[in-house]
């Protein structure tokens, strides 16, 4: 967006543990596994616990994963069949179809979300939408990490959070790194999973990510 406003500080306030526990219970009712963890170390440990050694894993672009340091661990430690290092070595001009296929259907995709409602609805925004396909159905397993500040009352407030907080923060980050801003291209809203446990949300009792 060209007329980008400053982020709304209302959406930076973390929910307390009691509210996170209730959100986790609501997610479970929607067939989305959920865990409340107290620290970043615990969040990283839970991710590693959920992904078997040697499994194929794709780390979606995520400020939260970067702050956790878990993206580097999954991609560089050699314990998993990491997709992202393969993609960085491929030529988009000659191997574009293979790249899209590789990123679209990983065994595990790990990323973050922009909002989660009190009744257990997950919301993710994206400029390109590249990670939304695996999140929605392409990946066999989905793991999301969410800071406590991402809890909202309902979908309407979630959309406000995306517009008024996540987008301005990401826009600022991208302008600093690449010289151009961000935009909301697509939004995924997950109300329920058909297969129990296909998706997992790790709720962290602190502020992390956008």
mmCIF file with all atom_site columns, N, CA and C in Angstrom, residues 31-82:
data_model
loop_
_atom_site.group_PDB
_atom_site.id
_atom_site.type_symbol
_atom_site.label_atom_id
_atom_site.label_alt_id
_atom_site.label_comp_id
_atom_site.label_asym_id
_atom_site.label_entity_id
_atom_site.label_seq_id
_atom_site.pdbx_PDB_ins_code
_atom_site.Cartn_x
_atom_site.Cartn_y
_atom_site.Cartn_z
_atom_site.occupancy
_atom_site.B_iso_or_equiv
_atom_site.pdbx_formal_charge
_atom_site.auth_seq_id
_atom_site.auth_comp_id
_atom_site.auth_asym_id
_atom_site.auth_atom_id
_atom_site.pdbx_PDB_model_num
ATOM 1   N N  . UNK A 1 31 ? -10.570 -29.451 15.486 1.00 0.00 ? 31 UNK A N  1
ATOM 2   C CA . UNK A 1 31 ? -9.662  -30.468 14.940 1.00 0.00 ? 31 UNK A CA 1
ATOM 3   C C  . UNK A 1 31 ? -8.270  -29.933 14.625 1.00 0.00 ? 31 UNK A C  1
ATOM 4   N N  . UNK A 1 32 ? -7.882  -28.849 15.303 1.00 0.00 ? 32 UNK A N  1
ATOM 5   C CA . UNK A 1 32 ? -6.533  -28.294 15.163 1.00 0.00 ? 32 UNK A CA 1
ATOM 6   C C  . UNK A 1 32 ? -5.812  -28.506 16.491 1.00 0.00 ? 32 UNK A C  1
ATOM 7   N N  . UNK A 1 33 ? -4.754  -29.295 16.475 1.00 0.00 ? 33 UNK A N  1
ATOM 8   C CA . UNK A 1 33 ? -4.007  -29.546 17.707 1.00 0.00 ? 33 UNK A CA 1
ATOM 9   C C  . UNK A 1 33 ? -3.389  -28.242 18.211 1.00 0.00 ? 33 UNK A C  1
ATOM 10  N N  . UNK A 1 34 ? -3.306  -28.069 19.513 1.00 0.00 ? 34 UNK A N  1
ATOM 11  C CA . UNK A 1 34 ? -2.797  -26.808 20.056 1.00 0.00 ? 34 UNK A CA 1
ATOM 12  C C  . UNK A 1 34 ? -2.011  -27.045 21.338 1.00 0.00 ? 34 UNK A C  1
ATOM 13  N N  . UNK A 1 35 ? -0.943  -26.275 21.489 1.00 0.00 ? 35 UNK A N  1
ATOM 14  C CA . UNK A 1 35 ? -0.094  -26.346 22.676 1.00 0.00 ? 35 UNK A CA 1
ATOM 15  C C  . UNK A 1 35 ? 0.230   -24.929 23.124 1.00 0.00 ? 35 UNK A C  1
ATOM 16  N N  . UNK A 1 36 ? 0.203   -24.701 24.422 1.00 0.00 ? 36 UNK A N  1
ATOM 17  C CA . UNK A 1 36 ? 0.626   -23.426 24.998 1.00 0.00 ? 36 UNK A CA 1
ATOM 18  C C  . UNK A 1 36 ? 2.004   -23.634 25.608 1.00 0.00 ? 36 UNK A C  1
ATOM 19  N N  . UNK A 1 37 ? 2.984   -22.837 25.177 1.00 0.00 ? 37 UNK A N  1
ATOM 20  C CA . UNK A 1 37 ? 4.351   -22.975 25.686 1.00 0.00 ? 37 UNK A CA 1
ATOM 21  C C  . UNK A 1 37 ? 4.807   -21.653 26.291 1.00 0.00 ? 37 UNK A C  1
ATOM 22  N N  . UNK A 1 38 ? 5.698   -21.748 27.260 1.00 0.00 ? 38 UNK A N  1
ATOM 23  C CA . UNK A 1 38 ? 6.072   -20.574 28.039 1.00 0.00 ? 38 UNK A CA 1
ATOM 24  C C  . UNK A 1 38 ? 7.286   -19.831 27.500 1.00 0.00 ? 38 UNK A C  1
ATOM 25  N N  . UNK A 1 39 ? 8.059   -20.458 26.622 1.00 0.00 ? 39 UNK A N  1
ATOM 26  C CA . UNK A 1 39 ? 9.301   -19.826 26.185 1.00 0.00 ? 39 UNK A CA 1
ATOM 27  C C  . UNK A 1 39 ? 9.611   -20.168 24.736 1.00 0.00 ? 39 UNK A C  1
ATOM 28  N N  . UNK A 1 40 ? 10.527  -19.402 24.167 1.00 0.00 ? 40 UNK A N  1
ATOM 29  C CA . UNK A 1 40 ? 10.951  -19.660 22.789 1.00 0.00 ? 40 UNK A CA 1
ATOM 30  C C  . UNK A 1 40 ? 11.676  -21.005 22.691 1.00 0.00 ? 40 UNK A C  1
ATOM 31  N N  . UNK A 1 41 ? 12.449  -21.335 23.717 1.00 0.00 ? 41 UNK A N  1
ATOM 32  C CA . UNK A 1 41 ? 13.111  -22.636 23.735 1.00 0.00 ? 41 UNK A CA 1
ATOM 33  C C  . UNK A 1 41 ? 12.088  -23.764 23.695 1.00 0.00 ? 41 UNK A C  1
ATOM 34  N N  . UNK A 1 42 ? 11.003  -23.594 24.450 1.00 0.00 ? 42 UNK A N  1
ATOM 35  C CA . UNK A 1 42 ? 9.948   -24.613 24.479 1.00 0.00 ? 42 UNK A CA 1
ATOM 36  C C  . UNK A 1 42 ? 9.247   -24.705 23.127 1.00 0.00 ? 42 UNK A C  1
ATOM 37  N N  . UNK A 1 43 ? 9.077   -23.568 22.464 1.00 0.00 ? 43 UNK A N  1
ATOM 38  C CA . UNK A 1 43 ? 8.446   -23.577 21.136 1.00 0.00 ? 43 UNK A CA 1
ATOM 39  C C  . UNK A 1 43 ? 9.317   -24.325 20.138 1.00 0.00 ? 43 UNK A C  1
ATOM 40  N N  . UNK A 1 44 ? 10.616  -24.051 20.166 1.00 0.00 ? 44 UNK A N  1
ATOM 41  C CA . UNK A 1 44 ? 11.526  -24.762 19.263 1.00 0.00 ? 44 UNK A CA 1
ATOM 42  C C  . UNK A 1 44 ? 11.514  -26.267 19.556 1.00 0.00 ? 44 UNK A C  1
ATOM 43  N N  . UNK A 1 45 ? 11.545  -26.615 20.848 1.00 0.00 ? 45 UNK A N  1
ATOM 44  C CA . UNK A 1 45 ? 11.541  -28.027 21.228 1.00 0.00 ? 45 UNK A CA 1
ATOM 45  C C  . UNK A 1 45 ? 10.272  -28.725 20.746 1.00 0.00 ? 45 UNK A C  1
ATOM 46  N N  . UNK A 1 46 ? 9.137   -28.044 20.846 1.00 0.00 ? 46 UNK A N  1
ATOM 47  C CA . UNK A 1 46 ? 7.869   -28.641 20.406 1.00 0.00 ? 46 UNK A CA 1
ATOM 48  C C  . UNK A 1 46 ? 7.872   -28.858 18.887 1.00 0.00 ? 46 UNK A C  1
ATOM 49  N N  . UNK A 1 47 ? 8.416   -27.920 18.137 1.00 0.00 ? 47 UNK A N  1
ATOM 50  C CA . UNK A 1 47 ? 8.503   -28.089 16.683 1.00 0.00 ? 47 UNK A CA 1
ATOM 51  C C  . UNK A 1 47 ? 9.330   -29.317 16.346 1.00 0.00 ? 47 UNK A C  1
ATOM 52  N N  . UNK A 1 48 ? 10.483  -29.442 16.986 1.00 0.00 ? 48 UNK A N  1
ATOM 53  C CA . UNK A 1 48 ? 11.354  -30.595 16.716 1.00 0.00 ? 48 UNK A CA 1
ATOM 54  C C  . UNK A 1 48 ? 10.695  -31.902 17.162 1.00 0.00 ? 48 UNK A C  1
ATOM 55  N N  . UNK A 1 49 ? 9.901   -31.822 18.216 1.00 0.00 ? 49 UNK A N  1
ATOM 56  C CA . UNK A 1 49 ? 9.181   -33.015 18.690 1.00 0.00 ? 49 UNK A CA 1
ATOM 57  C C  . UNK A 1 49 ? 8.132   -33.464 17.674 1.00 0.00 ? 49 UNK A C  1
ATOM 58  N N  . UNK A 1 50 ? 7.507   -32.503 17.013 1.00 0.00 ? 50 UNK A N  1
ATOM 59  C CA . UNK A 1 50 ? 6.418   -32.808 16.088 1.00 0.00 ? 50 UNK A CA 1
ATOM 60  C C  . UNK A 1 50 ? 6.908   -33.305 14.729 1.00 0.00 ? 50 UNK A C  1
ATOM 61  N N  . UNK A 1 51 ? 8.147   -32.979 14.366 1.00 0.00 ? 51 UNK A N  1
ATOM 62  C CA . UNK A 1 51 ? 8.666   -33.355 13.048 1.00 0.00 ? 51 UNK A CA 1
ATOM 63  C C  . UNK A 1 51 ? 9.676   -34.490 13.200 1.00 0.00 ? 51 UNK A C  1
ATOM 64  N N  . UNK A 1 52 ? 9.394   -35.659 12.665 1.00 0.00 ? 52 UNK A N  1
ATOM 65  C CA . UNK A 1 52 ? 10.337  -36.780 12.793 1.00 0.00 ? 52 UNK A CA 1
ATOM 66  C C  . UNK A 1 52 ? 11.662  -36.474 12.087 1.00 0.00 ? 52 UNK A C  1
ATOM 67  N N  . UNK A 1 53 ? 12.736  -37.006 12.620 1.00 0.00 ? 53 UNK A N  1
ATOM 68  C CA . UNK A 1 53 ? 14.039  -36.860 11.973 1.00 0.00 ? 53 UNK A CA 1
ATOM 69  C C  . UNK A 1 53 ? 13.969  -37.466 10.571 1.00 0.00 ? 53 UNK A C  1
ATOM 70  N N  . UNK A 1 54 ? 14.542  -36.768 9.618  1.00 0.00 ? 54 UNK A N  1
ATOM 71  C CA . UNK A 1 54 ? 14.554  -37.244 8.241  1.00 0.00 ? 54 UNK A CA 1
ATOM 72  C C  . UNK A 1 54 ? 13.339  -36.868 7.431  1.00 0.00 ? 54 UNK A C  1
ATOM 73  N N  . UNK A 1 55 ? 12.316  -36.305 8.066  1.00 0.00 ? 55 UNK A N  1
ATOM 74  C CA . UNK A 1 55 ? 11.087  -35.954 7.343  1.00 0.00 ? 55 UNK A CA 1
ATOM 75  C C  . UNK A 1 55 ? 11.310  -34.753 6.428  1.00 0.00 ? 55 UNK A C  1
ATOM 76  N N  . UNK A 1 56 ? 10.553  -34.717 5.343  1.00 0.00 ? 56 UNK A N  1
ATOM 77  C CA . UNK A 1 56 ? 10.577  -33.563 4.448  1.00 0.00 ? 56 UNK A CA 1
ATOM 78  C C  . UNK A 1 56 ? 9.904   -32.385 5.144  1.00 0.00 ? 56 UNK A C  1
ATOM 79  N N  . UNK A 1 57 ? 10.568  -31.216 5.134  1.00 0.00 ? 57 UNK A N  1
ATOM 80  C CA . UNK A 1 57 ? 10.008  -30.046 5.808  1.00 0.00 ? 57 UNK A CA 1
ATOM 81  C C  . UNK A 1 57 ? 10.278  -28.791 4.996  1.00 0.00 ? 57 UNK A C  1
ATOM 82  N N  . UNK A 1 58 ? 9.258   -27.949 4.905  1.00 0.00 ? 58 UNK A N  1
ATOM 83  C CA . UNK A 1 58 ? 9.359   -26.674 4.199  1.00 0.00 ? 58 UNK A CA 1
ATOM 84  C C  . UNK A 1 58 ? 9.088   -25.555 5.194  1.00 0.00 ? 58 UNK A C  1
ATOM 85  N N  . UNK A 1 59 ? 10.044  -24.650 5.358  1.00 0.00 ? 59 UNK A N  1
ATOM 86  C CA . UNK A 1 59 ? 9.853   -23.513 6.249  1.00 0.00 ? 59 UNK A CA 1
ATOM 87  C C  . UNK A 1 59 ? 9.313   -22.338 5.442  1.00 0.00 ? 59 UNK A C  1
ATOM 88  N N  . UNK A 1 60 ? 8.092   -21.935 5.741  1.00 0.00 ? 60 UNK A N  1
ATOM 89  C CA . UNK A 1 60 ? 7.500   -20.786 5.071  1.00 0.00 ? 60 UNK A CA 1
ATOM 90  C C  . UNK A 1 60 ? 8.208   -19.515 5.536  1.00 0.00 ? 60 UNK A C  1
ATOM 91  N N  . UNK A 1 61 ? 8.214   -18.505 4.683  1.00 0.00 ? 61 UNK A N  1
ATOM 92  C CA . UNK A 1 61 ? 8.796   -17.225 5.070  1.00 0.00 ? 61 UNK A CA 1
ATOM 93  C C  . UNK A 1 61 ? 8.021   -16.670 6.261  1.00 0.00 ? 61 UNK A C  1
ATOM 94  N N  . UNK A 1 62 ? 8.729   -16.397 7.348  1.00 0.00 ? 62 UNK A N  1
ATOM 95  C CA . UNK A 1 62 ? 8.041   -16.010 8.582  1.00 0.00 ? 62 UNK A CA 1
ATOM 96  C C  . UNK A 1 62 ? 8.980   -15.257 9.506  1.00 0.00 ? 62 UNK A C  1
ATOM 97  N N  . UNK A 1 63 ? 8.544   -14.068 9.924  1.00 0.00 ? 63 UNK A N  1
ATOM 98  C CA . UNK A 1 63 ? 9.308   -13.295 10.903 1.00 0.00 ? 63 UNK A CA 1
ATOM 99  C C  . UNK A 1 63 ? 9.407   -14.069 12.212 1.00 0.00 ? 63 UNK A C  1
ATOM 100 N N  . UNK A 1 64 ? 8.335   -14.765 12.584 1.00 0.00 ? 64 UNK A N  1
ATOM 101 C CA . UNK A 1 64 ? 8.315   -15.536 13.827 1.00 0.00 ? 64 UNK A CA 1
ATOM 102 C C  . UNK A 1 64 ? 9.373   -16.639 13.798 1.00 0.00 ? 64 UNK A C  1
ATOM 103 N N  . UNK A 1 65 ? 9.435   -17.394 12.706 1.00 0.00 ? 65 UNK A N  1
ATOM 104 C CA . UNK A 1 65 ? 10.435  -18.460 12.602 1.00 0.00 ? 65 UNK A CA 1
ATOM 105 C C  . UNK A 1 65 ? 11.844  -17.893 12.642 1.00 0.00 ? 65 UNK A C  1
ATOM 106 N N  . UNK A 1 66 ? 12.040  -16.739 12.004 1.00 0.00 ? 66 UNK A N  1
ATOM 107 C CA . UNK A 1 66 ? 13.358  -16.109 12.018 1.00 0.00 ? 66 UNK A CA 1
ATOM 108 C C  . UNK A 1 66 ? 13.754  -15.714 13.438 1.00 0.00 ? 66 UNK A C  1
ATOM 109 N N  . UNK A 1 67 ? 12.806  -15.135 14.175 1.00 0.00 ? 67 UNK A N  1
ATOM 110 C CA . UNK A 1 67 ? 13.105  -14.712 15.544 1.00 0.00 ? 67 UNK A CA 1
ATOM 111 C C  . UNK A 1 67 ? 13.356  -15.910 16.456 1.00 0.00 ? 67 UNK A C  1
ATOM 112 N N  . UNK A 1 68 ? 12.671  -17.007 16.186 1.00 0.00 ? 68 UNK A N  1
ATOM 113 C CA . UNK A 1 68 ? 12.889  -18.229 16.969 1.00 0.00 ? 68 UNK A CA 1
ATOM 114 C C  . UNK A 1 68 ? 14.230  -18.875 16.646 1.00 0.00 ? 68 UNK A C  1
ATOM 115 N N  . UNK A 1 69 ? 14.711  -18.666 15.436 1.00 0.00 ? 69 UNK A N  1
ATOM 116 C CA . UNK A 1 69 ? 15.923  -19.340 14.985 1.00 0.00 ? 69 UNK A CA 1
ATOM 117 C C  . UNK A 1 69 ? 15.674  -20.747 14.500 1.00 0.00 ? 69 UNK A C  1
ATOM 118 N N  . UNK A 1 70 ? 14.416  -21.154 14.452 1.00 0.00 ? 70 UNK A N  1
ATOM 119 C CA . UNK A 1 70 ? 14.104  -22.540 14.114 1.00 0.00 ? 70 UNK A CA 1
ATOM 120 C C  . UNK A 1 70 ? 14.185  -22.793 12.606 1.00 0.00 ? 70 UNK A C  1
ATOM 121 N N  . UNK A 1 71 ? 13.979  -21.773 11.799 1.00 0.00 ? 71 UNK A N  1
ATOM 122 C CA . UNK A 1 71 ? 14.082  -21.966 10.351 1.00 0.00 ? 71 UNK A CA 1
ATOM 123 C C  . UNK A 1 71 ? 15.498  -22.394 9.986  1.00 0.00 ? 71 UNK A C  1
ATOM 124 N N  . UNK A 1 72 ? 16.483  -21.708 10.557 1.00 0.00 ? 72 UNK A N  1
ATOM 125 C CA . UNK A 1 72 ? 17.877  -22.069 10.291 1.00 0.00 ? 72 UNK A CA 1
ATOM 126 C C  . UNK A 1 72 ? 18.177  -23.481 10.780 1.00 0.00 ? 72 UNK A C  1
ATOM 127 N N  . UNK A 1 73 ? 17.656  -23.836 11.935 1.00 0.00 ? 73 UNK A N  1
ATOM 128 C CA . UNK A 1 73 ? 17.881  -25.184 12.476 1.00 0.00 ? 73 UNK A CA 1
ATOM 129 C C  . UNK A 1 73 ? 17.325  -26.248 11.537 1.00 0.00 ? 73 UNK A C  1
ATOM 130 N N  . UNK A 1 74 ? 16.104  -26.054 11.063 1.00 0.00 ? 74 UNK A N  1
ATOM 131 C CA . UNK A 1 74 ? 15.460  -27.053 10.208 1.00 0.00 ? 74 UNK A CA 1
ATOM 132 C C  . UNK A 1 74 ? 16.127  -27.150 8.841  1.00 0.00 ? 74 UNK A C  1
ATOM 133 N N  . UNK A 1 75 ? 16.617  -26.010 8.344  1.00 0.00 ? 75 UNK A N  1
ATOM 134 C CA . UNK A 1 75 ? 17.165  -25.990 6.988  1.00 0.00 ? 75 UNK A CA 1
ATOM 135 C C  . UNK A 1 75 ? 18.651  -26.339 6.919  1.00 0.00 ? 75 UNK A C  1
ATOM 136 N N  . UNK A 1 76 ? 19.371  -26.124 8.014  1.00 0.00 ? 76 UNK A N  1
ATOM 137 C CA . UNK A 1 76 ? 20.828  -26.227 7.945  1.00 0.00 ? 76 UNK A CA 1
ATOM 138 C C  . UNK A 1 76 ? 21.443  -27.340 8.784  1.00 0.00 ? 76 UNK A C  1
ATOM 139 N N  . UNK A 1 77 ? 20.721  -27.865 9.752  1.00 0.00 ? 77 UNK A N  1
ATOM 140 C CA . UNK A 1 77 ? 21.323  -28.840 10.669 1.00 0.00 ? 77 UNK A CA 1
ATOM 141 C C  . UNK A 1 77 ? 21.522  -30.209 10.036 1.00 0.00 ? 77 UNK A C  1
ATOM 142 N N  . UNK A 1 78 ? 20.790  -30.498 8.973  1.00 0.00 ? 78 UNK A N  1
ATOM 143 C CA . UNK A 1 78 ? 20.950  -31.770 8.291  1.00 0.00 ? 78 UNK A CA 1
ATOM 144 C C  . UNK A 1 78 ? 20.148  -32.912 8.877  1.00 0.00 ? 78 UNK A C  1
ATOM 145 N N  . UNK A 1 79 ? 19.239  -32.602 9.817  1.00 0.00 ? 79 UNK A N  1
ATOM 146 C CA . UNK A 1 79 ? 18.431  -33.648 10.444 1.00 0.00 ? 79 UNK A CA 1
ATOM 147 C C  . UNK A 1 79 ? 17.151  -33.946 9.672  1.00 0.00 ? 79 UNK A C  1
ATOM 148 N N  . UNK A 1 80 ? 16.816  -33.067 8.709  1.00 0.00 ? 80 UNK A N  1
ATOM 149 C CA . UNK A 1 80 ? 15.571  -33.230 7.958  1.00 0.00 ? 80 UNK A CA 1
ATOM 150 C C  . UNK A 1 80 ? 15.828  -33.099 6.457  1.00 0.00 ? 80 UNK A C  1
ATOM 151 N N  . UNK A 1 81 ? 14.853  -33.513 5.677  1.00 0.00 ? 81 UNK A N  1
ATOM 152 C CA . UNK A 1 81 ? 14.893  -33.346 4.230  1.00 0.00 ? 81 UNK A CA 1
ATOM 153 C C  . UNK A 1 81 ? 14.316  -31.964 3.936  1.00 0.00 ? 81 UNK A C  1
ATOM 154 N N  . UNK A 1 82 ? 15.164  -30.946 4.005  1.00 0.00 ? 82 UNK A N  1
ATOM 155 C CA . UNK A 1 82 ? 14.714  -29.563 3.936  1.00 0.00 ? 82 UNK A CA 1
ATOM 156 C C  . UNK A 1 82 ? 14.446  -29.130 2.498  1.00 0.00 ? 82 UNK A C  1
#
